[in-house]
mmCIF file of C-alpha atoms in Angstrom:
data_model
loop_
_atom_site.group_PDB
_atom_site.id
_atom_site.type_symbol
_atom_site.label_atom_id
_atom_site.label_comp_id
_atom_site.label_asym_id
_atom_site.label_seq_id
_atom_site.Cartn_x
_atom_site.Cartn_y
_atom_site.Cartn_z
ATOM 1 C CA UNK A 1 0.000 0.000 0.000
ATOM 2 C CA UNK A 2 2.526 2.168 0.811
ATOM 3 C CA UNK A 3 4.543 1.542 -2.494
ATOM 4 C CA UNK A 4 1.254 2.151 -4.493
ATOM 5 C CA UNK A 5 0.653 5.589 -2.746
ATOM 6 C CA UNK A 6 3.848 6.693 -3.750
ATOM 7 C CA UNK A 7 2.735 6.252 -7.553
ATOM 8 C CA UNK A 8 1.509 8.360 -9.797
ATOM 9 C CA UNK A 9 -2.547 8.520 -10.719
ATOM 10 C CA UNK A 10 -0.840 7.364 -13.894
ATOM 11 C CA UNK A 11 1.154 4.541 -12.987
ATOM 12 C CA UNK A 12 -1.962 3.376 -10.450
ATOM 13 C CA UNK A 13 -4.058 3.360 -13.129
ATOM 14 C CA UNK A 14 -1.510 1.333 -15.800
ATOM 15 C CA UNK A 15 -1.051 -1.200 -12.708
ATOM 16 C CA UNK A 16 -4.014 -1.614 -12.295
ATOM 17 C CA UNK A 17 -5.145 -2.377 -16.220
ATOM 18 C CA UNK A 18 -2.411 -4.858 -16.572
ATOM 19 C CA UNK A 19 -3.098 -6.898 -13.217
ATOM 20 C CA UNK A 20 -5.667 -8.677 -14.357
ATOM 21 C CA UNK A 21 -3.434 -10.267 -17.004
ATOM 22 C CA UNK A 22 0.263 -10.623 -14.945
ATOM 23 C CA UNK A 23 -1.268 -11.565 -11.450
ATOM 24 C CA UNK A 24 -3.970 -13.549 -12.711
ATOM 25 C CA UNK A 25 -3.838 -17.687 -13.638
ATOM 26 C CA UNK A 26 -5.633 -17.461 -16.391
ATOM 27 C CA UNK A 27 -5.262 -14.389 -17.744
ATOM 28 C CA UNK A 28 -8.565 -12.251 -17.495
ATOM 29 C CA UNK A 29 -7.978 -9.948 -20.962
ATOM 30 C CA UNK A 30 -11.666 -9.117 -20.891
ATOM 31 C CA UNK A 31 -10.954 -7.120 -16.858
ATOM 32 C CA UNK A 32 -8.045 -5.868 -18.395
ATOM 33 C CA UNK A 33 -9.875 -4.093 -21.072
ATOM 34 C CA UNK A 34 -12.160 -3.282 -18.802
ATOM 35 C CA UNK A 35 -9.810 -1.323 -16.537
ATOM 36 C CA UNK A 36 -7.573 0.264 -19.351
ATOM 37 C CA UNK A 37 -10.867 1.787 -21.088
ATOM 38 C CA UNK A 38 -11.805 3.310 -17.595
ATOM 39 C CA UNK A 39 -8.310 4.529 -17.733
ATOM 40 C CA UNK A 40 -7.845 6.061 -20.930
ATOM 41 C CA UNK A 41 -11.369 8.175 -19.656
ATOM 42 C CA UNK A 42 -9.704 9.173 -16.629
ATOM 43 C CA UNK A 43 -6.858 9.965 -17.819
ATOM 44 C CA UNK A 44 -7.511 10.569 -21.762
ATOM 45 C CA UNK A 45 -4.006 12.846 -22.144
ATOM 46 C CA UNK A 46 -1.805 9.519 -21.752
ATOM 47 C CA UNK A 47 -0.599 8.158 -25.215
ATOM 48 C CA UNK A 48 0.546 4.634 -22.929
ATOM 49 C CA UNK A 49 -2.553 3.536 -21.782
ATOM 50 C CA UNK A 50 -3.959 3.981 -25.170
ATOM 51 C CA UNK A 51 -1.181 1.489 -26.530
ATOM 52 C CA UNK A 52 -1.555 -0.943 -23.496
ATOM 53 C CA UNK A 53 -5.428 -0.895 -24.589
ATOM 54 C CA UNK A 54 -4.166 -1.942 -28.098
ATOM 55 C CA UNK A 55 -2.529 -4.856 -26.812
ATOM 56 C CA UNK A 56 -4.752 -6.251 -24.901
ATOM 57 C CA UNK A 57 -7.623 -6.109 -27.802
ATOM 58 C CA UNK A 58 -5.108 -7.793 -30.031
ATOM 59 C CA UNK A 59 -4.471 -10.803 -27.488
ATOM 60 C CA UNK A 60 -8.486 -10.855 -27.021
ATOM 61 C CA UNK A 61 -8.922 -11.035 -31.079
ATOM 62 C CA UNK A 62 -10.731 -7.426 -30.961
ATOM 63 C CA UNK A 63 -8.862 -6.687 -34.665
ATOM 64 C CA UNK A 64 -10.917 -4.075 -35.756
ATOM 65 C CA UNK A 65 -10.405 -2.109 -32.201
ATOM 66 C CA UNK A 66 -6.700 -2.607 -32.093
ATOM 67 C CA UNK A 67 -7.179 0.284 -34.868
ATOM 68 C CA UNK A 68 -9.102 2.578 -33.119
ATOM 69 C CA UNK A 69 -6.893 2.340 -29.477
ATOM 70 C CA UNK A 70 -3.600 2.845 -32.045
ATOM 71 C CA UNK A 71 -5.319 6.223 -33.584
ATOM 72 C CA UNK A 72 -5.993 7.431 -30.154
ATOM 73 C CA UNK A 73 -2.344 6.963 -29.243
ATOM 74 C CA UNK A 74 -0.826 8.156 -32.338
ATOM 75 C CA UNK A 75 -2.872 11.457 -31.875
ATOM 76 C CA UNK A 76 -1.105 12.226 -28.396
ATOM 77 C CA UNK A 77 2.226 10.974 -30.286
ATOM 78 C CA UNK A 78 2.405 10.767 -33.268
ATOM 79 C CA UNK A 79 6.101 9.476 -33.231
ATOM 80 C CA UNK A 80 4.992 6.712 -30.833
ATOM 81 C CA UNK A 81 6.540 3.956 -33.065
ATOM 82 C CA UNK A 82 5.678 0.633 -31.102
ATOM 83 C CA UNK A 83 1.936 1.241 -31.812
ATOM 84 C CA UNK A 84 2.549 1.385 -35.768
ATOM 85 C CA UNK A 85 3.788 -2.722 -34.666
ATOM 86 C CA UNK A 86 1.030 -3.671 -32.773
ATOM 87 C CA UNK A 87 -1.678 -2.339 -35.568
ATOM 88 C CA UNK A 88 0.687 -4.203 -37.580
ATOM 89 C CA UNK A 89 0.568 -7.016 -35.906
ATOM 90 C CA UNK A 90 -3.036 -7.221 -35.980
ATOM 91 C CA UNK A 91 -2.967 -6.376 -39.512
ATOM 92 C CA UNK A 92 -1.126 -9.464 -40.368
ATOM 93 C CA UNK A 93 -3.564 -12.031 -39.099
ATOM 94 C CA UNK A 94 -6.245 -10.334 -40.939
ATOM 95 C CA UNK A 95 -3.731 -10.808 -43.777
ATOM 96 C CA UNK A 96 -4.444 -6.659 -44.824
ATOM 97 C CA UNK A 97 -0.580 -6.558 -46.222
ATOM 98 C CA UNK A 98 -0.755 -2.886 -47.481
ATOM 99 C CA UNK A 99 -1.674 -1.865 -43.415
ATOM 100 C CA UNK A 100 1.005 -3.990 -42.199
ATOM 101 C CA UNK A 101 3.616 -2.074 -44.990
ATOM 102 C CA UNK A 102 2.076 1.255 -43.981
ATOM 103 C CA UNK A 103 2.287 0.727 -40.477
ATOM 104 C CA UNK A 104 6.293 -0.383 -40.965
ATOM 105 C CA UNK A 105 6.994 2.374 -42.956
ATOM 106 C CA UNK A 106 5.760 4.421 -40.477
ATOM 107 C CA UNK A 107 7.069 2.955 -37.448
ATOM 108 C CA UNK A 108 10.597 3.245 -38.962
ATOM 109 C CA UNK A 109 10.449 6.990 -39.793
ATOM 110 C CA UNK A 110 9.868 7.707 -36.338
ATOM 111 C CA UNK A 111 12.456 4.479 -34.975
ATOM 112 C CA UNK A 112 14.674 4.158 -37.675
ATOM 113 C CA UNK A 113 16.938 1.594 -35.580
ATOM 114 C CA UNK A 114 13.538 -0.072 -34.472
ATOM 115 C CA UNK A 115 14.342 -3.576 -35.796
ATOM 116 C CA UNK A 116 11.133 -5.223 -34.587
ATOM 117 C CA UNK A 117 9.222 -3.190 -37.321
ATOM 118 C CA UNK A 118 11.419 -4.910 -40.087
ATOM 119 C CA UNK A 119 10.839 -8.011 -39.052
ATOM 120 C CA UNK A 120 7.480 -7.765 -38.968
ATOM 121 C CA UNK A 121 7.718 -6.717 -43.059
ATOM 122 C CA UNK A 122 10.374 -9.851 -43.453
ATOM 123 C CA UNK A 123 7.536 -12.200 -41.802
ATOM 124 C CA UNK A 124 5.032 -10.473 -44.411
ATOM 125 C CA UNK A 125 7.210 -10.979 -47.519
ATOM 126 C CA UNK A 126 7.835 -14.484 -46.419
ATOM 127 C CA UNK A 127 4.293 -15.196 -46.469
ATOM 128 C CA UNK A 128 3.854 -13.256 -49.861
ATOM 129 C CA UNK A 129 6.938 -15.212 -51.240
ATOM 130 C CA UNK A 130 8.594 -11.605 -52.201
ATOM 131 C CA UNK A 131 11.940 -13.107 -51.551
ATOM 132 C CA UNK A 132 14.253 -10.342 -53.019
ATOM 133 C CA UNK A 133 12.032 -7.549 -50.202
ATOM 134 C CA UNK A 134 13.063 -10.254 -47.587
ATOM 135 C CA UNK A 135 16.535 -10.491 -48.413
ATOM 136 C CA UNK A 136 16.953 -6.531 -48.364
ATOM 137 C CA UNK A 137 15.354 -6.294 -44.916
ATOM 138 C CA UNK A 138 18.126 -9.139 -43.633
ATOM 139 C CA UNK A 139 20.320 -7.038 -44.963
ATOM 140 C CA UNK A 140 18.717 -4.289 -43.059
ATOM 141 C CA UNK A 141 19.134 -5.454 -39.854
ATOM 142 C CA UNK A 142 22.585 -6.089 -40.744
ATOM 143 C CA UNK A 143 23.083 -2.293 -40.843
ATOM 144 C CA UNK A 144 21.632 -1.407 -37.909
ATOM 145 C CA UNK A 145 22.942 -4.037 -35.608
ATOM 146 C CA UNK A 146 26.041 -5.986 -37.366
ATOM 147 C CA UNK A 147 27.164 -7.191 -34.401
ATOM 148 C CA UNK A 148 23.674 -8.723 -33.306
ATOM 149 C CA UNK A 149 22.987 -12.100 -34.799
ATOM 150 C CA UNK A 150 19.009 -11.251 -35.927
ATOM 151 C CA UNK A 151 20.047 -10.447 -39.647
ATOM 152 C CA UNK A 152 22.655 -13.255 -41.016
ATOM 153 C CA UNK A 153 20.134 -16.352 -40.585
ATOM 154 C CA UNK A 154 17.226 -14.637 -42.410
ATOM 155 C CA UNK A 155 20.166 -13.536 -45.183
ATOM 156 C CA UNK A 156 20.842 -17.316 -45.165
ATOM 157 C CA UNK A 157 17.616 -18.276 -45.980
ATOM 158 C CA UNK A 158 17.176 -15.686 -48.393
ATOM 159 C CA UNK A 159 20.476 -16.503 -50.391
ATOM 160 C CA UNK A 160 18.978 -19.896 -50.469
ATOM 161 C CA UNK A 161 15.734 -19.347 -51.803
ATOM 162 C CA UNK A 162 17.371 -16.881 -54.346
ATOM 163 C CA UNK A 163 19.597 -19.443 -55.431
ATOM 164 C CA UNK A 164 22.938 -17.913 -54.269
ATOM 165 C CA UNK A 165 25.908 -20.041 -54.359
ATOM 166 C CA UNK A 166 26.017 -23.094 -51.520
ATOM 167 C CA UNK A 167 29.021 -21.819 -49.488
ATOM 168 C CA UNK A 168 27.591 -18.073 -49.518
ATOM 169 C CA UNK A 169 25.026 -19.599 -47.468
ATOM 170 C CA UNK A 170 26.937 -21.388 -45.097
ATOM 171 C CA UNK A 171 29.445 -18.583 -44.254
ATOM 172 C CA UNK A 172 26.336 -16.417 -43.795
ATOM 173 C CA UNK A 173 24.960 -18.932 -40.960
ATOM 174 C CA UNK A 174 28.707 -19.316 -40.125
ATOM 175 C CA UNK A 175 28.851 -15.663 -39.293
ATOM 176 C CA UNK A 176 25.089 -16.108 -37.466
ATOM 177 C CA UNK A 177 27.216 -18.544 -34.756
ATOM 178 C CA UNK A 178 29.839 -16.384 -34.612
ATOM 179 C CA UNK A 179 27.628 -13.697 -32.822
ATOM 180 C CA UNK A 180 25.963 -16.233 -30.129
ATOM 181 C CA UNK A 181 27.128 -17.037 -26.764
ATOM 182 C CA UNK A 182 29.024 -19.833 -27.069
ATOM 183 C CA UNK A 183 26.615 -22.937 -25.575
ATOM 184 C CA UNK A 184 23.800 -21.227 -28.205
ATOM 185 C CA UNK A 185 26.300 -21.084 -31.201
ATOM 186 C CA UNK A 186 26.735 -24.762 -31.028
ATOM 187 C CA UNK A 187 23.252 -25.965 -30.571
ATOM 188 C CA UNK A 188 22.157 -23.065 -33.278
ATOM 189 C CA UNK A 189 24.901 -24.497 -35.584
ATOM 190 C CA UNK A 190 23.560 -28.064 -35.404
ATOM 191 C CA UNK A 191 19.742 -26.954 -35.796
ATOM 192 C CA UNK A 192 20.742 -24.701 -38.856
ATOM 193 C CA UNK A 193 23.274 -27.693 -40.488
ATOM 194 C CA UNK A 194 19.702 -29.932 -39.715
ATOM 195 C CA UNK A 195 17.345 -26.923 -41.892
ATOM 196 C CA UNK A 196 20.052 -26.560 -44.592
ATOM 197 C CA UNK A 197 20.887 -30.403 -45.158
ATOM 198 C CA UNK A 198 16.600 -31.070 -45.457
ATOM 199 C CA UNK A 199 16.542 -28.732 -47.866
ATOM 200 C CA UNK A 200 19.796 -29.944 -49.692
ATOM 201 C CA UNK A 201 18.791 -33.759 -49.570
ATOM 202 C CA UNK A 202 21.420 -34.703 -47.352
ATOM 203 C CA UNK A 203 19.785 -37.994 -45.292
ATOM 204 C CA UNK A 204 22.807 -38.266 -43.843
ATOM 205 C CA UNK A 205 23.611 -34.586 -42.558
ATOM 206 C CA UNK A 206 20.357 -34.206 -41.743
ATOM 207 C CA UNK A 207 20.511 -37.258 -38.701
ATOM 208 C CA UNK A 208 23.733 -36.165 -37.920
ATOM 209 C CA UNK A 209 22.528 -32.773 -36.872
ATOM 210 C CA UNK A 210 19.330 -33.659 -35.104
ATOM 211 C CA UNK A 211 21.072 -35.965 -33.602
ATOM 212 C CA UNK A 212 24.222 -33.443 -32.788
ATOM 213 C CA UNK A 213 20.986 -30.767 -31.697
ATOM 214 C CA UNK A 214 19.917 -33.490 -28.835
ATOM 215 C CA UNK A 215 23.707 -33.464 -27.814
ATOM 216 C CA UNK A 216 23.956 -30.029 -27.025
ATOM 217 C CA UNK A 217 20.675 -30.130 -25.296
ATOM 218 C CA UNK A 218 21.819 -32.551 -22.675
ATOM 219 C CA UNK A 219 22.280 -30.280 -19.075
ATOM 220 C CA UNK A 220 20.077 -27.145 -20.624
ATOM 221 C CA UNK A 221 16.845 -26.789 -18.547
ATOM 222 C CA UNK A 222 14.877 -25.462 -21.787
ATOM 223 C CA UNK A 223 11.693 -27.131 -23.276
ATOM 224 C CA UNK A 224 12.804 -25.676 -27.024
ATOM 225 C CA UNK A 225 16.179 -27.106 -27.064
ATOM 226 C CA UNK A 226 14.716 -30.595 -26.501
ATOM 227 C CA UNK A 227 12.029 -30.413 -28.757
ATOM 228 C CA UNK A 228 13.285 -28.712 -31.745
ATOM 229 C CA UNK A 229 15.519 -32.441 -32.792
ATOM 230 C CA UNK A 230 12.679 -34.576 -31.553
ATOM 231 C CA UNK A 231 10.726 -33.013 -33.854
ATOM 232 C CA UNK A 232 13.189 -32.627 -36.258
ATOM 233 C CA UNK A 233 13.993 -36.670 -35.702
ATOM 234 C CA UNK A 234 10.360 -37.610 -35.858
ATOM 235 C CA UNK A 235 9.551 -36.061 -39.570
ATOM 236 C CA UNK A 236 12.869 -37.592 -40.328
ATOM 237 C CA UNK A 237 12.215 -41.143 -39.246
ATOM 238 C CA UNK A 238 8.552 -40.829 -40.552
ATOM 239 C CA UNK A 239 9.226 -39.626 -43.712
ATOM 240 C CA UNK A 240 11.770 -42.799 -43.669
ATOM 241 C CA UNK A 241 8.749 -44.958 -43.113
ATOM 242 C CA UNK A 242 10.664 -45.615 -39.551
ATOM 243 C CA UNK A 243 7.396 -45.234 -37.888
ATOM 244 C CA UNK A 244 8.844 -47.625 -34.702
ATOM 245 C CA UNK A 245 11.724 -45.306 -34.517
ATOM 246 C CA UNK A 246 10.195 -42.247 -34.605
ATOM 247 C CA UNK A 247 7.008 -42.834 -31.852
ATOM 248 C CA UNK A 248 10.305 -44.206 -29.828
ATOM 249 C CA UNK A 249 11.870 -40.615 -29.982
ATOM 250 C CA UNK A 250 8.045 -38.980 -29.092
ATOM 251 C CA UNK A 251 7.472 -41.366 -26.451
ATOM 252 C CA UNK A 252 11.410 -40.340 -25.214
ATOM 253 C CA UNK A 253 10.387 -36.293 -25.619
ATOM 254 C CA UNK A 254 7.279 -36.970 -23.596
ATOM 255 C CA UNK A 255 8.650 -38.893 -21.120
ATOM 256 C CA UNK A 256 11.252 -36.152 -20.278
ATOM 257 C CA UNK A 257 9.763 -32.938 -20.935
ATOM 258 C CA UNK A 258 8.311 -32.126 -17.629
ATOM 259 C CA UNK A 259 11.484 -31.683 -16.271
ATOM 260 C CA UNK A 260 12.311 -29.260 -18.398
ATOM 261 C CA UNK A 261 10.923 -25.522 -18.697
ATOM 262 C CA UNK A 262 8.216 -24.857 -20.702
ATOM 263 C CA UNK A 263 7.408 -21.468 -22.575
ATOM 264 C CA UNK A 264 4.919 -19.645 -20.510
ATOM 265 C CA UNK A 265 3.455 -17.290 -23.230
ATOM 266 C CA UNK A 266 -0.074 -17.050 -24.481
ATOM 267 C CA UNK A 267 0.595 -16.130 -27.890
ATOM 268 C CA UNK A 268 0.460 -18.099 -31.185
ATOM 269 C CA UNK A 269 4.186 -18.654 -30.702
ATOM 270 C CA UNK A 270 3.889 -20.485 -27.520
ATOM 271 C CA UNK A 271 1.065 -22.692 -29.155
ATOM 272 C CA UNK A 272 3.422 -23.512 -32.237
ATOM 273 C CA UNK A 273 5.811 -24.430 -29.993
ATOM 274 C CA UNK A 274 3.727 -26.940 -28.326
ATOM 275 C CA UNK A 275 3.903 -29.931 -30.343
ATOM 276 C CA UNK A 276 2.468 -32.222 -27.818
ATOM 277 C CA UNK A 277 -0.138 -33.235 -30.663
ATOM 278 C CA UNK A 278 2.454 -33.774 -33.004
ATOM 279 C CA UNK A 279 4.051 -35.995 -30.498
ATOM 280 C CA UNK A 280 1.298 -37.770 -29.562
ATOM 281 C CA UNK A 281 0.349 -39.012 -33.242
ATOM 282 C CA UNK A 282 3.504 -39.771 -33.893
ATOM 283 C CA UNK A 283 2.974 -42.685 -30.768
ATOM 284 C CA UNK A 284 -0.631 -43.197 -32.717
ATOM 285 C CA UNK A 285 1.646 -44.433 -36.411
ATOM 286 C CA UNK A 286 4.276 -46.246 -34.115
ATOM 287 C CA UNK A 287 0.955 -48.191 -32.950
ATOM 288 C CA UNK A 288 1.833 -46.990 -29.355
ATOM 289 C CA UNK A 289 -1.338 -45.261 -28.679
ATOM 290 C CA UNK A 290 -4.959 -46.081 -29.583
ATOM 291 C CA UNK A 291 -6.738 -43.558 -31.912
ATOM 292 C CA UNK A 292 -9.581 -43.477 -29.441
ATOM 293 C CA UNK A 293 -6.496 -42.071 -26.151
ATOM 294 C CA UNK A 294 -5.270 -39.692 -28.940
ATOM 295 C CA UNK A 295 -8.184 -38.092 -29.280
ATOM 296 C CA UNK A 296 -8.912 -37.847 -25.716
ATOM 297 C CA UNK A 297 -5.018 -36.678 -24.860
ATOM 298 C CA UNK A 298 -5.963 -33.948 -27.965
ATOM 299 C CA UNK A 299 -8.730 -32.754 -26.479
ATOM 300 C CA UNK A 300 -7.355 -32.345 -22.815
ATOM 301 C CA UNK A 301 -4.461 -30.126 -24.669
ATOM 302 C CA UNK A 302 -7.013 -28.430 -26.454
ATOM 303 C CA UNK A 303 -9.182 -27.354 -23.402
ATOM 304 C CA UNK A 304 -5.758 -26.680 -21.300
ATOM 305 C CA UNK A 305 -4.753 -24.466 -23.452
ATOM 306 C CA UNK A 306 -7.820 -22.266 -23.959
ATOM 307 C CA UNK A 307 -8.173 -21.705 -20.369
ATOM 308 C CA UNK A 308 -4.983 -19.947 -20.597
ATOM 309 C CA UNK A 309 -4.597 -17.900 -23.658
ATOM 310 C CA UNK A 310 -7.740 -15.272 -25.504
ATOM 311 C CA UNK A 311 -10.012 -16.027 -28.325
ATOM 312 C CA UNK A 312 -8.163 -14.702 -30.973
ATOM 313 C CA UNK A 313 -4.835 -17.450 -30.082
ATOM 314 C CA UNK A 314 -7.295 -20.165 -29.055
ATOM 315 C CA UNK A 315 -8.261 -20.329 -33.227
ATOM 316 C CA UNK A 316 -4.344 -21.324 -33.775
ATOM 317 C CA UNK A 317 -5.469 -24.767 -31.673
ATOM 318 C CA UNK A 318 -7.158 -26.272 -34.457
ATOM 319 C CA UNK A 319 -4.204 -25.402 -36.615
ATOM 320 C CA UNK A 320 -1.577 -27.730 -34.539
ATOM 321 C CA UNK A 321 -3.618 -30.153 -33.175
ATOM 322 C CA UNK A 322 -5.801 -30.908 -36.150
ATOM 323 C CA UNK A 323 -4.191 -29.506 -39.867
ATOM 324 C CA UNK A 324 -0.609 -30.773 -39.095
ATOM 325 C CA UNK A 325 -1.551 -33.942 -37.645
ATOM 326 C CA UNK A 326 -4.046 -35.301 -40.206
ATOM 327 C CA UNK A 327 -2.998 -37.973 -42.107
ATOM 328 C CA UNK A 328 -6.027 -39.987 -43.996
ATOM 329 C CA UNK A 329 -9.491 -39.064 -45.509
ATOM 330 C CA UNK A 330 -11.190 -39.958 -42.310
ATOM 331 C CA UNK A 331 -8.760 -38.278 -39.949
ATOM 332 C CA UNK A 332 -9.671 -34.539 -42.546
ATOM 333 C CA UNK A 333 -13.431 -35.141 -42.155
ATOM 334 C CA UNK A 334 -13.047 -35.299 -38.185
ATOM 335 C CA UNK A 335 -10.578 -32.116 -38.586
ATOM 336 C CA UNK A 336 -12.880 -29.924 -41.123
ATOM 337 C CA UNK A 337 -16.326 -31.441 -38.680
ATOM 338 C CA UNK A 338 -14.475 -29.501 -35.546
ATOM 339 C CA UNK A 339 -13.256 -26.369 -37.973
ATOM 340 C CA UNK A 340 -16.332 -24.043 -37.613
ATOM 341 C CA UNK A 341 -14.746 -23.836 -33.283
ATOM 342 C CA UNK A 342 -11.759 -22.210 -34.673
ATOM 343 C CA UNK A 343 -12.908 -19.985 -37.529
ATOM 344 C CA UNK A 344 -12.228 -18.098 -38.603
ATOM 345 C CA UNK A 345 -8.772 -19.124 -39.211
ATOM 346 C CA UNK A 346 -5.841 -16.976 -38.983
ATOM 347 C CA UNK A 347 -4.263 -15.360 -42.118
ATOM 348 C CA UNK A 348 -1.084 -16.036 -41.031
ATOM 349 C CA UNK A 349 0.585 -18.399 -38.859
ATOM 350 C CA UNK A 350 3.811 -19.044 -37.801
ATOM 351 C CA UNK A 351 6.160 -21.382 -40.201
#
């Protein structure tokens, strides 16, 4: 109490929109609102609580108000260059491309050095397949920040696509490791030598660094380093027809992965991450798992996860635990039967 009095009306008011969402298990967005549209009325001068507002609509799936909050904060300051990303953001699951490109351009004449805004284009080209627009903005963030790793694996990818020469490509990762810490460098150099040798055919390289990814792993208390190769392993192996193999490394990853920390976010990033269904099926081929204890195990992740995350991420569900997981007529008729829960779909989703 005493703390609080010695805040401003301001700072009471922001702490107070934003408990319901920090101090709250689940997350109450729709209080949050609540509170930050009492606050913007109270206190209608502040261009923050405005952009807070903004947020919060996004993570309920309020698109069409993200707008309106980002106007109202972009009148008090106009140079205010994180709202331009979060009506971007909001833009690009309603797949409106020219708002997102406005909204970038924008953003980075009042933040030039604000890379966030450029990747937010780069993840918009990708989608559009405007390759050449990608590879500039790689380039981009090479400018700002050369000494930051963001730029050279997005360059990498790029030069790929674009059909630059092999060993341009792998001195651009090359230089990518070069600018990690070094346990990071050598996990990211196996995970990138596993992306590059999928793409290049290489059977061989491609086990090799899965394999070399679970090896730097070992001792690191993070779900995403142990997932990434057992995902990586399990297309592998299944696309080998090694369906025993590959519900061997699932049934490993689920065996183990409560010791390890999980992402705690409640966007569509945390869900993508979450490939617990992916897993699961995987069991399901490998004749580990009835179809009937799949579906149940499905649906318990399903209904876990939207006590915990808004509307507008809850649609994503359907995506990874139905669409990537389907793999017969009958298994698309159950998925497309449970579609009209989740639409309407995203316009874009994470790769």
């Amino acid at each position: 109490a005493q703390l609080r009095a010695s805040m401003s009306r301001y700072d009471q008011a922001l702490l107070d929109g934003v408990e319901p969402m920090f101090d709250r298990d689940p997350p109450d967005f729709a209080e949050a609102d609540r509170k930050l549209v009492e606050a913007t009325r109270s206190l209608p001068e502040d261009a923050e609580l405005y952009a807070w507002l903004a947020w919060v609509e996004f993570q309920e799936g309020k698109l069409a108000e993200v707008s309106v909050a980002v106007a109202a904060a972009l009148k008090l300051d106009p140079r205010y260059a994180a709202v331009y990303e979060f009506e971007a953001q909001a833009a690009q699951v309603l797949g409106d491309t020219d708002l997102v490109l406005r909204d970038v351009d924008a953003c980075l004449k009042a933040a030039p050095q604000a890379t966030a805004c450029v990747q937010r284009r780069m993840s918009t080209n990708a989608a559009a397949d405007r390759c050449v627009e990608y590879e500039k903005d790689a380039r981009h963030i090479i400018a700002i920040d050369p000494d930051s790793p963001d730029g050279y694996a997005p360059l990498a990818e790029a030069s790929f696509v674009l059909g630059r020469p092999i060993d341009a490509v792998w001195e651009t990762l090359a230089q990518s490791w070069k600018r990690l810490s070094r346990d990071d460098a050598r996990w990211q150099e196996q995970n990138d030598r596993f992306t590059l040798t999928s793409l290049l055919g290489d059977a061989a390289g491609q086990d090799a660094a899965a394999r070399g990814m679970q090896a730097q792993a070992a001792g690191r208390s993070e779900y995403y380093y142990h997932m990434v190769p057992a995902w990586g392993l399990v297309h592998v192996l299944t696309e080998a027809g090694e369906l025993a193999k590959a519900g061997a490394v699932a049934d490993d990853f689920l065996r183990h992965r409560d010791a390890w920390t999980t992402d705690p976010g409640i966007d569509f990033w945390s869900i993508a991450l979450d490939q617990t269904a992916f897993m699961l099926k995987a069991r399901v081929r490998a004749g580990k798992l009835a179809p009937a204890e799949f579906d149940a195990r499905r649906r318990a992740w399903i209904d876990d996860w939207k006590k915990r995350v808004p509307p507008a991420v809850a649609r994503y569900l359907w995506i990874y635990g139905y669409a990537t997981v389907t793999d017969t007529a009958e298994e698309a008729a159950q998925a497309l039967a449970v579609l009209p829960g989740s639409s309407p779909l995203p316009e874009y989703r994470p790769s």
